[in-house]
Coordinates of N, CA, C and O in Angstrom, one line a residue:
M22 N -31.9 12.0 14.7 CA -30.6 11.4 14.1 C -30.9 11.2 12.6 O -31.4 10.2 12.2
N23 N -30.5 12.2 11.8 CA -30.8 12.1 10.4 C -29.6 11.5 9.6 O -29.8 11.1 8.5
A24 N -28.4 11.6 10.2 CA -27.2 11.0 9.5 C -26.2 10.6 10.6 O -26.3 11.1 11.7
P25 N -25.3 9.7 10.2 CA -24.3 9.3 11.2 C -23.4 10.5 11.5 O -23.3 11.4 10.7
R26 N -22.9 10.5 12.7 CA -22.0 11.7 13.1 C -20.8 11.7 12.3 O -20.1 10.7 12.1
A27 N -20.4 12.9 11.9 CA -19.2 13.1 11.0 C -17.9 13.2 11.9 O -16.8 13.0 11.3
C28 N -18.1 13.4 13.2 CA -16.9 13.6 14.0 C -16.0 12.3 14.0 O -14.8 12.4 13.9
W29 N -16.6 11.1 14.0 CA -15.9 9.9 14.0 C -15.1 9.7 12.7 O -14.0 9.2 12.7
T30 N -15.7 10.0 11.6 CA -15.0 9.8 10.3 C -13.9 10.8 10.2 O -12.8 10.5 9.7
V31 N -14.0 12.0 10.8 CA -12.9 13.0 10.7 C -11.8 12.5 11.6 O -10.6 12.6 11.2
L32 N -12.1 12.0 12.8 CA -11.1 11.5 13.7 C -10.4 10.2 13.0 O -9.2 10.0 13.2
A33 N -11.2 9.4 12.4 CA -10.6 8.2 11.7 C -9.7 8.6 10.6 O -8.6 8.0 10.4
Q34 N -10.1 9.7 9.9 CA -9.2 10.2 8.8 C -7.9 10.8 9.3 O -6.9 10.5 8.7
K35 N -8.0 11.5 10.4 CA -6.8 12.0 11.1 C -5.9 10.9 11.5 O -4.7 11.0 11.3
A36 N -6.5 9.8 12.1 CA -5.7 8.7 12.5 C -5.0 8.0 11.3 O -3.9 7.6 11.3
Q37 N -5.8 7.9 10.2 CA -5.2 7.3 8.9 C -4.1 8.2 8.4 O -3.1 7.7 7.9
D38 N -4.2 9.5 8.5 CA -3.2 10.4 8.0 C -1.9 10.2 8.8 O -0.8 10.2 8.3
Q39 N -2.1 10.0 10.1 CA -0.9 9.8 11.0 C -0.2 8.5 10.7 O 1.0 8.4 10.6
V40 N -1.0 7.5 10.4 CA -0.4 6.2 10.0 C 0.4 6.3 8.7 O 1.5 5.9 8.6
S41 N -0.2 7.0 7.8 CA 0.5 7.3 6.5 C 1.8 8.1 6.7 O 2.8 7.8 6.0
L42 N 1.7 9.0 7.5 CA 2.9 9.8 7.8 C 4.0 9.0 8.4 O 5.2 9.1 8.0
V43 N 3.7 8.2 9.4 CA 4.7 7.3 10.0 C 5.2 6.3 9.0 O 6.4 5.9 9.0
Q44 N 4.3 5.8 8.1 CA 4.8 4.8 7.1 C 5.7 5.4 6.1 O 6.7 4.8 5.7
A45 N 5.5 6.7 5.8 CA 6.4 7.4 4.9 C 7.8 7.6 5.6 O 8.8 7.5 4.9
E46 N 7.7 7.9 6.9 CA 8.9 8.1 7.6 C 9.7 6.8 7.7 O 11.0 6.8 7.5
M47 N 9.0 5.7 7.8 CA 9.7 4.4 7.8 C 10.3 4.1 6.5 O 11.4 3.5 6.4
A48 N 9.6 4.4 5.4 CA 10.1 4.2 4.1 C 11.4 4.9 3.9 O 12.4 4.4 3.3
Q49 N 11.4 6.2 4.3 CA 12.7 7.0 4.2 C 13.8 6.4 5.1 O 14.9 6.3 4.6
G50 N 13.4 5.9 6.3 CA 14.4 5.3 7.1 C 15.0 4.0 6.5 O 16.2 3.8 6.6
R51 N 14.1 3.2 5.9 CA 14.6 2.0 5.2 C 15.5 2.3 4.0 O 16.5 1.7 3.8
A52 N 15.2 3.4 3.3 CA 16.0 3.8 2.2 C 17.4 4.3 2.7 O 18.4 3.9 2.1
R53 N 17.4 5.0 3.8 CA 18.6 5.5 4.3 C 19.5 4.3 4.8 O 20.7 4.2 4.7
L54 N 18.8 3.3 5.4 CA 19.5 2.1 5.9 C 20.1 1.4 4.8 O 21.3 1.0 4.9
L55 N 19.4 1.2 3.7 CA 20.0 0.5 2.5 C 21.1 1.3 1.9 O 22.2 0.7 1.6
S56 N 21.0 2.6 1.9 CA 22.1 3.4 1.4 C 23.4 3.3 2.3 O 24.5 3.2 1.8
L57 N 23.2 3.3 3.6 CA 24.3 3.2 4.5 C 24.9 1.8 4.4 O 26.1 1.6 4.5
Q58 N 24.1 0.8 4.2 CA 24.6 -0.6 4.1 C 25.5 -0.7 2.8 O 26.5 -1.3 2.8
A59 N 25.0 -0.1 1.7 CA 25.8 -0.1 0.5 C 27.1 0.7 0.7 O 28.1 0.2 0.2
S60 N 27.0 1.8 1.4 CA 28.2 2.6 1.6 C 29.2 1.7 2.4 O 30.4 1.7 2.2
R61 N 28.7 1.1 3.4 CA 29.6 0.2 4.3 C 30.3 -0.9 3.4 O 31.5 -1.1 3.5
E62 N 29.5 -1.5 2.5 CA 30.0 -2.5 1.7 C 31.1 -2.0 0.7 O 32.1 -2.6 0.5
R63 N 30.8 -0.8 0.2 CA 31.8 -0.2 -0.7 C 33.1 0.1 0.0 O 34.2 -0.1 -0.5
L64 N 33.0 0.7 1.2 CA 34.2 1.0 2.0 C 34.9 -0.2 2.4 O 36.1 -0.3 2.4
Q65 N 34.2 -1.3 2.8 CA 34.8 -2.6 3.1 C 35.6 -3.1 1.9 O 36.7 -3.6 2.1
K66 N 35.0 -3.1 0.8 CA 35.7 -3.6 -0.4 C 36.9 -2.7 -0.7 O 38.0 -3.3 -1.0
L67 N 36.8 -1.4 -0.6 CA 37.9 -0.5 -0.9 C 39.0 -0.8 0.1 O 40.2 -0.9 -0.2
Y68 N 38.7 -1.0 1.4 CA 39.7 -1.3 2.4 C 40.4 -2.6 2.1 O 41.6 -2.7 2.3
E69 N 39.6 -3.6 1.7 CA 40.2 -4.9 1.4 C 41.2 -4.8 0.2 O 42.2 -5.4 0.2
D70 N 40.8 -4.0 -0.8 CA 41.6 -3.8 -1.9 C 42.9 -3.1 -1.6 O 44.0 -3.5 -2.1
Y71 N 42.9 -2.2 -0.6 CA 44.1 -1.5 -0.2 C 45.0 -2.3 0.7 O 46.1 -1.9 1.0
Q72 N 44.4 -3.3 1.3 CA 45.2 -4.2 2.2 C 46.1 -5.2 1.4 O 47.0 -5.8 2.0
K73 N 45.8 -5.4 0.1 CA 46.6 -6.3 -0.7 C 48.0 -5.7 -0.9 O 48.1 -4.5 -1.1
P74 N 49.0 -6.4 -0.8 CA 50.4 -5.9 -0.9 C 50.6 -5.4 -2.4 O 50.2 -6.1 -3.3
A75 N 51.2 -4.2 -2.5 CA 51.5 -3.6 -3.8 C 52.9 -4.0 -4.2 O 53.8 -4.0 -3.3
V76 N 53.1 -4.2 -5.4 CA 54.5 -4.5 -5.9 C 55.2 -3.2 -6.2 O 54.6 -2.3 -7.0
S77 N 56.3 -2.9 -5.6 CA 57.0 -1.7 -5.8 C 58.4 -1.9 -6.4 O 59.1 -2.9 -6.1
S78 N 58.8 -0.9 -7.2 CA 60.1 -1.1 -7.9 C 61.3 -0.5 -7.1 O 62.3 -1.1 -7.1
D79 N 61.1 0.6 -6.4 CA 62.2 1.1 -5.6 C 61.8 1.3 -4.1 O 60.7 1.4 -3.8
A80 N 62.8 1.2 -3.3 CA 62.6 1.1 -1.8 C 62.0 2.5 -1.3 O 61.2 2.4 -0.4
S81 N 62.6 3.6 -1.7 CA 62.1 4.9 -1.1 C 60.7 5.2 -1.5 O 59.9 5.7 -0.7
G82 N 60.4 4.9 -2.8 CA 59.0 5.1 -3.2 C 58.1 4.2 -2.5 O 56.9 4.5 -2.2
G83 N 58.6 3.0 -2.2 CA 57.8 2.0 -1.6 C 57.5 2.4 -0.2 O 56.4 2.1 0.3
M84 N 58.4 3.0 0.5 CA 58.2 3.4 1.9 C 57.1 4.5 1.9 O 56.2 4.5 2.8
Q85 N 57.2 5.5 1.1 CA 56.3 6.6 1.0 C 54.9 6.0 0.6 O 53.9 6.4 1.2
E86 N 54.9 5.1 -0.3 CA 53.6 4.5 -0.7 C 53.0 3.7 0.4 O 51.8 3.7 0.6
T87 N 53.8 3.0 1.2 CA 53.3 2.2 2.3 C 52.7 3.2 3.3 O 51.6 2.9 3.9
M88 N 53.4 4.3 3.6 CA 52.8 5.2 4.6 C 51.5 5.8 4.1 O 50.6 6.0 4.9
N89 N 51.5 6.2 2.8 CA 50.2 6.7 2.2 C 49.1 5.7 2.3 O 48.0 6.0 2.6
Q90 N 49.5 4.4 2.0 CA 48.5 3.3 2.1 C 48.0 3.2 3.5 O 46.8 3.0 3.7
R91 N 48.8 3.2 4.5 CA 48.4 3.1 5.9 C 47.5 4.3 6.3 O 46.5 4.1 7.0
Q92 N 47.9 5.5 5.9 CA 47.1 6.6 6.2 C 45.7 6.5 5.5 O 44.7 6.8 6.2
F93 N 45.7 6.1 4.3 CA 44.4 5.9 3.6 C 43.6 4.8 4.2 O 42.3 5.0 4.4
S94 N 44.2 3.7 4.6 CA 43.5 2.6 5.3 C 42.9 3.1 6.6 O 41.8 2.8 7.0
S95 N 43.7 3.9 7.3 CA 43.2 4.5 8.6 C 42.0 5.4 8.3 O 41.0 5.3 9.1
Q96 N 42.0 6.2 7.3 CA 40.9 7.0 7.0 C 39.6 6.2 6.6 O 38.5 6.5 7.0
L97 N 39.9 5.1 5.8 CA 38.8 4.2 5.5 C 38.2 3.6 6.7 O 36.9 3.5 6.8
L98 N 39.0 3.2 7.7 CA 38.5 2.6 8.9 C 37.6 3.6 9.7 O 36.6 3.3 10.2
T99 N 38.1 4.9 9.7 CA 37.4 5.9 10.4 C 36.0 6.1 9.7 O 35.0 6.3 10.4
L100 N 36.0 6.1 8.4 CA 34.7 6.3 7.7 C 33.8 5.1 7.9 O 32.6 5.3 8.1
M101 N 34.4 3.9 8.0 CA 33.6 2.7 8.2 C 32.9 2.8 9.6 O 31.8 2.4 9.8
E102 N 33.7 3.3 10.6 CA 33.1 3.4 11.9 C 32.0 4.4 11.9 O 31.0 4.2 12.6
R103 N 32.2 5.5 11.2 CA 31.2 6.6 11.1 C 29.9 6.0 10.5 O 28.8 6.3 10.9
V104 N 30.1 5.3 9.4 CA 28.9 4.6 8.7 C 28.2 3.6 9.6 O 27.0 3.6 9.7
Q105 N 29.0 2.9 10.4 CA 28.5 1.9 11.4 C 27.6 2.7 12.4 O 26.6 2.2 12.8
Q106 N 28.1 3.8 12.9 CA 27.4 4.6 13.9 C 26.1 5.1 13.3 O 25.0 5.0 13.9
D107 N 26.2 5.6 12.1 CA 24.9 6.0 11.4 C 24.0 4.9 11.2 O 22.7 5.1 11.3
L108 N 24.5 3.7 10.9 CA 23.6 2.5 10.7 C 22.9 2.3 12.1 O 21.7 2.0 12.1
A109 N 23.6 2.3 13.1 CA 23.0 2.0 14.4 C 21.9 3.1 14.8 O 20.9 2.7 15.3
Q110 N 22.2 4.3 14.5 CA 21.3 5.4 14.8 C 20.0 5.2 13.9 O 18.9 5.4 14.4
T111 N 20.2 4.9 12.6 CA 19.1 4.7 11.7 C 18.2 3.5 12.1 O 17.0 3.5 12.1
E112 N 18.9 2.4 12.6 CA 18.1 1.3 13.1 C 17.3 1.6 14.3 O 16.2 1.2 14.5
A113 N 17.9 2.4 15.2 CA 17.2 2.8 16.4 C 16.0 3.7 16.0 O 14.9 3.6 16.6
A114 N 16.2 4.6 15.1 CA 15.1 5.4 14.6 C 14.0 4.6 14.0 O 12.8 4.9 14.2
L115 N 14.4 3.6 13.2 CA 13.4 2.7 12.6 C 12.6 1.9 13.7 O 11.4 1.7 13.6
T116 N 13.3 1.5 14.7 CA 12.6 0.8 15.8 C 11.6 1.8 16.5 O 10.5 1.4 16.8
Q117 N 12.0 3.0 16.7 CA 11.0 4.0 17.3 C 9.9 4.2 16.3 O 8.7 4.4 16.7
C118 N 10.2 4.2 15.0 CA 9.1 4.4 14.0 C 8.1 3.2 14.1 O 6.9 3.4 13.9
R119 N 8.6 2.0 14.2 CA 7.8 0.9 14.3 C 6.8 1.0 15.5 O 5.6 0.7 15.4
V120 N 7.4 1.4 16.7 CA 6.6 1.6 17.9 C 5.5 2.7 17.6 O 4.3 2.5 17.9
R121 N 5.9 3.8 17.0 CA 4.9 4.8 16.7 C 3.9 4.4 15.6 O 2.7 4.7 15.7
L122 N 4.3 3.5 14.7 CA 3.4 3.0 13.7 C 2.4 2.1 14.4 O 1.2 2.1 14.1
N123 N 2.8 1.3 15.3 CA 1.9 0.4 16.0 C 0.9 1.2 16.8 O -0.3 0.9 16.8
E124 N 1.3 2.3 17.5 CA 0.4 3.1 18.2 C -0.6 3.8 17.3 O -1.8 3.9 17.6
A125 N -0.1 4.3 16.2 CA -0.9 5.0 15.2 C -1.9 4.0 14.6 O -3.1 4.4 14.4
E126 N -1.5 2.8 14.3 CA -2.4 1.8 13.8 C -3.5 1.4 14.8 O -4.7 1.3 14.4
R127 N -3.1 1.3 16.0 CA -4.0 1.0 17.1 C -5.1 2.1 17.2 O -6.3 1.9 17.3
E128 N -4.6 3.4 17.2 CA -5.5 4.5 17.2 C -6.5 4.5 16.0 O -7.7 4.8 16.1
R129 N -5.9 4.2 14.8 CA -6.8 4.2 13.6 C -7.8 3.1 13.7 O -9.0 3.3 13.4
L130 N -7.5 1.9 14.2 CA -8.4 0.9 14.4 C -9.5 1.2 15.4 O -10.7 0.9 15.2
K131 N -9.1 1.9 16.5 CA -10.1 2.4 17.5 C -11.1 3.4 16.8 O -12.3 3.2 17.0
M132 N -10.5 4.3 16.1 CA -11.4 5.3 15.4 C -12.3 4.6 14.4 O -13.5 5.0 14.3
Q133 N -11.8 3.7 13.7 CA -12.6 3.0 12.7 C -13.7 2.2 13.3 O -14.8 2.1 12.8
S134 N -13.4 1.6 14.5 CA -14.5 0.8 15.2 C -15.5 1.8 15.7 O -16.7 1.4 15.7
L135 N -15.1 3.0 16.1 CA -16.1 4.0 16.5 C -17.0 4.4 15.3 O -18.2 4.6 15.5
V136 N -16.4 4.6 14.2 CA -17.2 4.9 13.0 C -18.2 3.8 12.7 O -19.3 4.0 12.4
D137 N -17.7 2.5 12.8 CA -18.5 1.4 12.5 C -19.7 1.3 13.5 O -20.8 1.0 13.1
Q138 N -19.4 1.5 14.8 CA -20.4 1.5 15.8 C -21.4 2.5 15.6 O -22.6 2.3 15.8
D139 N -21.0 3.7 15.3 CA -21.9 4.8 15.0 C -22.8 4.5 13.8 O -24.0 4.8 13.9
L140 N -22.2 4.0 12.8 CA -23.0 3.6 11.6 C -24.0 2.5 11.9 O -25.2 2.6 11.5
L141 N -23.6 1.5 12.7 CA -24.6 0.5 13.1 C -25.7 1.1 14.0 O -26.9 0.7 13.8
A142 N -25.3 2.0 14.9 CA -26.4 2.6 15.7 C -27.3 3.5 14.9 O -28.5 3.5 15.1
F143 N -26.8 4.2 13.9 CA -27.6 5.0 13.0 C -28.6 4.1 12.2 O -29.7 4.4 12.1
N144 N -28.0 3.0 11.7 CA -28.9 2.1 10.9 C -30.0 1.5 11.8 O -31.1 1.3 11.3
A145 N -29.6 1.1 13.0 CA -30.6 0.5 13.9 C -31.7 1.5 14.2 O -32.9 1.2 14.2
H146 N -31.2 2.8 14.5 CA -32.2 3.8 14.8 C -33.1 4.1 13.6 O -34.4 4.2 13.8
T147 N -32.5 4.1 12.4 CA -33.3 4.4 11.2 C -34.3 3.2 11.0 O -35.5 3.4 10.6
K148 N -33.9 2.0 11.2 CA -34.7 0.8 11.0 C -35.9 0.9 12.0 O -37.1 0.6 11.7
R149 N -35.6 1.2 13.3 CA -36.7 1.3 14.3 C -37.7 2.4 13.9 O -38.9 2.2 14.0
R150 N -37.2 3.6 13.5 CA -38.0 4.7 13.1 C -38.9 4.3 11.9 O -40.1 4.6 11.9
E151 N -38.3 3.7 10.9 CA -39.1 3.2 9.8 C -40.2 2.2 10.2 O -41.3 2.2 9.7
Q152 N -39.8 1.3 11.1 CA -40.7 0.3 11.5 C -41.9 0.9 12.3 O -43.0 0.5 12.1
R153 N -41.6 1.9 13.1 CA -42.6 2.6 13.8 C -43.6 3.3 12.9 O -44.8 3.3 13.1
Q154 N -43.0 4.0 11.8 CA -43.8 4.6 10.8 C -44.7 3.6 10.1 O -45.9 3.9 9.9
M155 N -44.1 2.5 9.8 CA -44.9 1.4 9.1 C -46.1 0.9 10.0 O -47.2 0.7 9.6
D156 N -45.7 0.8 11.3 CA -46.7 0.3 12.3 C -47.8 1.4 12.4 O -49.0 1.1 12.4
D157 N -47.4 2.7 12.5 CA -48.4 3.7 12.6 C -49.3 3.8 11.3 O -50.5 3.9 11.4
L158 N -48.7 3.6 10.2 CA -49.5 3.6 8.9 C -50.4 2.4 8.9 O -51.6 2.5 8.5
G159 N -50.0 1.2 9.4 CA -50.8 0.0 9.5 C -52.0 0.3 10.4 O -53.1 -0.1 10.1
V160 N -51.8 0.9 11.5 CA -52.8 1.2 12.5 C -53.8 2.1 11.9 O -55.1 1.9 12.0
L161 N -53.3 3.2 11.2 CA -54.2 4.2 10.6 C -55.1 3.5 9.5 O -56.3 3.7 9.4
Q162 N -54.4 2.7 8.7 CA -55.1 2.0 7.6 C -56.2 1.1 8.2 O -57.3 1.0 7.7
F163 N -55.9 0.3 9.3 CA -56.8 -0.6 9.9 C -58.0 0.2 10.5 O -59.2 -0.2 10.3
N164 N -57.7 1.3 11.1 CA -58.7 2.2 11.7 C -59.6 2.8 10.6 O -60.8 2.9 10.8
F165 N -59.0 3.1 9.5 CA -59.8 3.8 8.4 C -60.7 2.7 7.8 O -61.8 3.0 7.4
Q166 N -60.2 1.5 7.6 CA -61.0 0.4 7.0 C -62.1 0.0 8.0 O -63.2 -0.5 7.6
S167 N -61.9 0.1 9.3 CA -62.9 -0.4 10.3 C -64.1 0.5 10.3 O -65.2 0.1 10.7
R168 N -64.0 1.7 9.9 CA -65.2 2.7 9.9 C -66.2 2.4 8.9 O -66.5 2.1 8.0

């Protein structure tokens, strides 16, 4: 055993890469979530603005304007529902990402502990070998001086 095994460090690096990949996915999901929340707020504000009664000068124009306003309000509500569905999907995806991140982190910790154990075993082996060599040298030196 001249050096610690490289296989554990390779596996630990792969586990770290997986953790980084899932963290990047989560960052993208959070950014999408913030974007969708901002869109929902903008649509809500726009909807509230269009719900305010408009002052009209003539009755026929007022009727057409009212119908246009209702149609536009209906479209805004449809968009808000779609954004709400996207928010729910994004939140579900983030929940799945959190689960995957926990699993990846657990795997990374497991691989890191294997790296640490292998390094400890290597150091202990090296220490025992060096001690044996020192003992052998001490015995040789004692035998040489005894003659």
